[in-house]
mmCIF file of N, CA and C in Angstrom:
data_model
loop_
_atom_site.group_PDB
_atom_site.id
_atom_site.type_symbol
_atom_site.label_atom_id
_atom_site.label_comp_id
_atom_site.label_asym_id
_atom_site.label_seq_id
_atom_site.Cartn_x
_atom_site.Cartn_y
_atom_site.Cartn_z
ATOM 1 N N MET A 1 26.327 -7.731 -8.003
ATOM 2 C CA MET A 1 25.802 -6.376 -8.095
ATOM 3 C C MET A 1 24.330 -6.436 -8.504
ATOM 4 N N GLU A 2 23.514 -5.710 -7.781
ATOM 5 C CA GLU A 2 22.085 -5.692 -8.043
ATOM 6 C C GLU A 2 21.771 -4.763 -9.214
ATOM 7 N N LYS A 3 20.957 -5.248 -10.130
ATOM 8 C CA LYS A 3 20.556 -4.441 -11.274
ATOM 9 C C LYS A 3 19.643 -3.315 -10.802
ATOM 10 N N SER A 4 19.736 -2.162 -11.446
ATOM 11 C CA SER A 4 18.869 -1.047 -11.055
ATOM 12 C C SER A 4 17.628 -1.024 -11.943
ATOM 13 N N TYR A 5 16.521 -0.708 -11.324
ATOM 14 C CA TYR A 5 15.238 -0.641 -12.014
ATOM 15 C C TYR A 5 14.659 0.747 -11.817
ATOM 16 N N THR A 6 13.825 1.168 -12.739
ATOM 17 C CA THR A 6 13.242 2.503 -12.637
ATOM 18 C C THR A 6 12.101 2.515 -11.624
ATOM 19 N N GLU A 7 11.825 3.700 -11.110
ATOM 20 C CA GLU A 7 10.708 3.886 -10.182
ATOM 21 C C GLU A 7 9.399 3.483 -10.862
ATOM 22 N N LYS A 8 9.296 3.777 -12.141
ATOM 23 C CA LYS A 8 8.089 3.429 -12.907
ATOM 24 C C LYS A 8 7.900 1.911 -12.951
ATOM 25 N N GLN A 9 8.968 1.175 -13.156
ATOM 26 C CA GLN A 9 8.893 -0.287 -13.159
ATOM 27 C C GLN A 9 8.499 -0.818 -11.785
ATOM 28 N N LEU A 10 9.168 -0.340 -10.745
ATOM 29 C CA LEU A 10 8.925 -0.827 -9.386
ATOM 30 C C LEU A 10 7.503 -0.550 -8.924
ATOM 31 N N ARG A 11 6.981 0.606 -9.263
ATOM 32 C CA ARG A 11 5.611 0.950 -8.875
ATOM 33 C C ARG A 11 4.587 0.239 -9.749
ATOM 34 N N GLY A 12 4.824 0.245 -11.047
ATOM 35 C CA GLY A 12 3.869 -0.346 -11.987
ATOM 36 C C GLY A 12 3.645 -1.826 -11.745
ATOM 37 N N ILE A 13 4.707 -2.558 -11.543
ATOM 38 C CA ILE A 13 4.600 -3.996 -11.305
ATOM 39 C C ILE A 13 3.955 -4.264 -9.950
ATOM 40 N N ALA A 14 4.333 -3.513 -8.931
ATOM 41 C CA ALA A 14 3.755 -3.695 -7.592
ATOM 42 C C ALA A 14 2.259 -3.403 -7.576
ATOM 43 N N GLU A 15 1.826 -2.394 -8.325
ATOM 44 C CA GLU A 15 0.399 -2.045 -8.366
ATOM 45 C C GLU A 15 -0.444 -3.183 -8.929
ATOM 46 N N GLU A 16 0.118 -3.944 -9.849
ATOM 47 C CA GLU A 16 -0.619 -5.033 -10.497
ATOM 48 C C GLU A 16 -0.488 -6.369 -9.769
ATOM 49 N N CYS A 17 0.482 -6.475 -8.890
ATOM 50 C CA CYS A 17 0.811 -7.764 -8.270
ATOM 51 C C CYS A 17 -0.212 -8.183 -7.210
ATOM 52 N N GLN A 18 -0.739 -9.384 -7.364
ATOM 53 C CA GLN A 18 -1.705 -9.934 -6.415
ATOM 54 C C GLN A 18 -1.026 -10.499 -5.166
ATOM 55 N N GLU A 19 0.278 -10.721 -5.223
ATOM 56 C CA GLU A 19 1.018 -11.311 -4.109
ATOM 57 C C GLU A 19 1.747 -10.269 -3.263
ATOM 58 N N PHE A 20 1.599 -8.996 -3.595
ATOM 59 C CA PHE A 20 2.318 -7.937 -2.891
ATOM 60 C C PHE A 20 1.962 -7.919 -1.410
ATOM 61 N N GLU A 21 3.000 -7.937 -0.567
ATOM 62 C CA GLU A 21 2.825 -7.778 0.876
ATOM 63 C C GLU A 21 3.937 -6.863 1.370
ATOM 64 N N HIS A 22 3.549 -5.717 1.890
ATOM 65 C CA HIS A 22 4.530 -4.732 2.341
ATOM 66 C C HIS A 22 5.290 -5.279 3.548
ATOM 67 N N ILE A 23 6.577 -5.014 3.600
ATOM 68 C CA ILE A 23 7.406 -5.519 4.698
ATOM 69 C C ILE A 23 6.961 -4.980 6.051
ATOM 70 N N ILE A 24 6.420 -3.767 6.088
ATOM 71 C CA ILE A 24 5.923 -3.206 7.353
ATOM 72 C C ILE A 24 4.762 -4.040 7.869
ATOM 73 N N ASN A 25 3.846 -4.380 6.989
ATOM 74 C CA ASN A 25 2.690 -5.189 7.365
ATOM 75 C C ASN A 25 3.128 -6.583 7.813
ATOM 76 N N ALA A 26 4.080 -7.157 7.122
ATOM 77 C CA ALA A 26 4.561 -8.503 7.452
ATOM 78 C C ALA A 26 5.244 -8.542 8.821
ATOM 79 N N MET A 27 5.885 -7.451 9.215
ATOM 80 C CA MET A 27 6.551 -7.394 10.518
ATOM 81 C C MET A 27 5.557 -7.222 11.658
ATOM 82 N N GLY A 28 4.313 -6.893 11.327
ATOM 83 C CA GLY A 28 3.279 -6.788 12.337
ATOM 84 C C GLY A 28 3.231 -5.469 13.087
ATOM 85 N N TYR A 29 3.968 -4.472 12.621
ATOM 86 C CA TYR A 29 3.959 -3.180 13.294
ATOM 87 C C TYR A 29 2.700 -2.381 12.987
ATOM 88 N N GLY A 30 2.159 -2.574 11.816
ATOM 89 C CA GLY A 30 1.015 -1.771 11.393
ATOM 90 C C GLY A 30 1.490 -0.454 10.812
ATOM 91 N N TYR A 31 0.750 0.034 9.861
ATOM 92 C CA TYR A 31 1.144 1.259 9.169
ATOM 93 C C TYR A 31 1.101 2.482 10.076
ATOM 94 N N SER A 32 0.129 2.578 10.973
ATOM 95 C CA SER A 32 -0.016 3.777 11.800
ATOM 96 C C SER A 32 1.146 3.955 12.778
ATOM 97 N N LEU A 33 1.686 2.878 13.295
ATOM 98 C CA LEU A 33 2.806 2.985 14.232
ATOM 99 C C LEU A 33 4.057 3.557 13.582
ATOM 100 N N LEU A 34 4.197 3.345 12.290
ATOM 101 C CA LEU A 34 5.376 3.838 11.584
ATOM 102 C C LEU A 34 5.073 5.107 10.800
ATOM 103 N N ASN A 35 3.931 5.720 11.119
ATOM 104 C CA ASN A 35 3.552 6.985 10.502
ATOM 105 C C ASN A 35 3.374 6.875 8.992
ATOM 106 N N VAL A 36 2.824 5.772 8.528
ATOM 107 C CA VAL A 36 2.547 5.575 7.112
ATOM 108 C C VAL A 36 1.044 5.659 6.926
ATOM 109 N N SER A 37 0.610 6.647 6.191
ATOM 110 C CA SER A 37 -0.812 6.827 5.941
ATOM 111 C C SER A 37 -1.238 5.977 4.753
ATOM 112 N N ALA A 38 -2.376 5.349 4.859
ATOM 113 C CA ALA A 38 -2.903 4.537 3.756
ATOM 114 C C ALA A 38 -3.169 5.387 2.520
ATOM 115 N N THR A 39 -3.492 6.657 2.708
ATOM 116 C CA THR A 39 -3.754 7.531 1.561
ATOM 117 C C THR A 39 -2.468 7.976 0.872
ATOM 118 N N ASP A 40 -1.361 8.012 1.602
ATOM 119 C CA ASP A 40 -0.073 8.408 1.032
ATOM 120 C C ASP A 40 0.784 7.210 0.630
ATOM 121 N N TYR A 41 0.296 6.048 0.880
ATOM 122 C CA TYR A 41 1.044 4.818 0.670
ATOM 123 C C TYR A 41 1.282 4.554 -0.815
ATOM 124 N N VAL A 42 2.509 4.247 -1.178
ATOM 125 C CA VAL A 42 2.869 3.915 -2.555
ATOM 126 C C VAL A 42 3.457 2.512 -2.563
ATOM 127 N N ARG A 43 2.906 1.655 -3.415
ATOM 128 C CA ARG A 43 3.426 0.293 -3.527
ATOM 129 C C ARG A 43 4.637 0.279 -4.448
ATOM 130 N N ARG A 44 5.721 -0.334 -3.972
ATOM 131 C CA ARG A 44 6.934 -0.534 -4.769
ATOM 132 C C ARG A 44 7.408 -1.958 -4.536
ATOM 133 N N CYS A 45 7.904 -2.583 -5.557
ATOM 134 C CA CYS A 45 8.405 -3.953 -5.419
ATOM 135 C C CYS A 45 9.501 -4.057 -4.360
ATOM 136 N N THR A 46 10.320 -3.041 -4.241
ATOM 137 C CA THR A 46 11.419 -3.077 -3.272
ATOM 138 C C THR A 46 10.936 -3.091 -1.829
ATOM 139 N N ASP A 47 9.665 -2.768 -1.595
ATOM 140 C CA ASP A 47 9.086 -2.781 -0.251
ATOM 141 C C ASP A 47 8.283 -4.047 0.020
ATOM 142 N N CYS A 48 8.359 -5.006 -0.869
ATOM 143 C CA CYS A 48 7.582 -6.241 -0.757
ATOM 144 C C CYS A 48 8.407 -7.364 -0.117
ATOM 145 N N THR A 49 7.726 -8.216 0.626
ATOM 146 C CA THR A 49 8.404 -9.343 1.271
ATOM 147 C C THR A 49 8.977 -10.331 0.261
ATOM 148 N N HIS A 50 8.460 -10.336 -0.947
ATOM 149 C CA HIS A 50 8.917 -11.271 -1.980
ATOM 150 C C HIS A 50 10.072 -10.726 -2.825
ATOM 151 N N TRP A 51 10.470 -9.493 -2.599
ATOM 152 C CA TRP A 51 11.473 -8.824 -3.426
ATOM 153 C C TRP A 51 12.793 -9.589 -3.474
ATOM 154 N N LEU A 52 13.375 -9.869 -2.340
ATOM 155 C CA LEU A 52 14.620 -10.639 -2.230
ATOM 156 C C LEU A 52 15.701 -10.160 -3.194
ATOM 157 N N GLY A 53 15.944 -8.866 -3.183
ATOM 158 C CA GLY A 53 16.994 -8.303 -4.024
ATOM 159 C C GLY A 53 16.704 -8.347 -5.509
ATOM 160 N N GLY A 54 15.449 -8.480 -5.864
ATOM 161 C CA GLY A 54 15.051 -8.514 -7.270
ATOM 162 C C GLY A 54 14.874 -9.912 -7.820
ATOM 163 N N SER A 55 14.990 -10.920 -6.973
ATOM 164 C CA SER A 55 14.881 -12.298 -7.458
ATOM 165 C C SER A 55 13.453 -12.844 -7.443
ATOM 166 N N CYS A 56 12.480 -12.006 -7.102
ATOM 167 C CA CYS A 56 11.077 -12.420 -7.099
ATOM 168 C C CYS A 56 10.683 -12.914 -8.497
ATOM 169 N N ASN A 57 10.126 -14.106 -8.573
ATOM 170 C CA ASN A 57 9.735 -14.689 -9.860
ATOM 171 C C ASN A 57 8.697 -13.849 -10.584
ATOM 172 N N ILE A 58 7.739 -13.320 -9.844
ATOM 173 C CA ILE A 58 6.698 -12.484 -10.455
ATOM 174 C C ILE A 58 7.331 -11.228 -11.047
ATOM 175 N N PHE A 59 8.207 -10.594 -10.275
ATOM 176 C CA PHE A 59 8.872 -9.386 -10.752
ATOM 177 C C PHE A 59 9.698 -9.681 -11.996
ATOM 178 N N GLN A 60 10.484 -10.736 -11.968
ATOM 179 C CA GLN A 60 11.337 -11.064 -13.110
ATOM 180 C C GLN A 60 10.522 -11.319 -14.377
ATOM 181 N N LYS A 61 9.396 -11.989 -14.227
ATOM 182 C CA LYS A 61 8.520 -12.253 -15.378
ATOM 183 C C LYS A 61 7.965 -10.942 -15.935
ATOM 184 N N GLU A 62 7.505 -10.078 -15.045
ATOM 185 C CA GLU A 62 6.894 -8.819 -15.469
ATOM 186 C C GLU A 62 7.916 -7.825 -16.020
ATOM 187 N N VAL A 63 9.072 -7.722 -15.382
ATOM 188 C CA VAL A 63 10.064 -6.736 -15.820
ATOM 189 C C VAL A 63 10.630 -7.102 -17.194
ATOM 190 N N SER A 64 10.650 -8.368 -17.529
ATOM 191 C CA SER A 64 11.145 -8.771 -18.853
ATOM 192 C C SER A 64 10.258 -8.221 -19.965
ATOM 193 N N GLN A 65 9.009 -7.926 -19.653
ATOM 194 C CA GLN A 65 8.090 -7.359 -20.642
ATOM 195 C C GLN A 65 8.312 -5.860 -20.829
ATOM 196 N N TRP A 66 9.039 -5.220 -19.920
ATOM 197 C CA TRP A 66 9.330 -3.788 -20.004
ATOM 198 C C TRP A 66 10.515 -3.521 -20.925
ATOM 199 N N GLU A 67 11.318 -4.543 -21.149
ATOM 200 C CA GLU A 67 12.567 -4.346 -21.913
ATOM 201 C C GLU A 67 12.335 -4.411 -23.402
#
């Protein structure tokens, strides 16, 4: 069972992460094709290629500081 994290945690950690890569960008579709505006774009760890169900090492290190 996957642990649940708050929206504040997912956004806060993603905003600071230097390794963040959005899954849309990684798939090569580009943001405009999927109707995602750069001005409306919100970074969340769950949308990152490194997320892997919450097993990202960077995320785990950072989220432990929230507890």
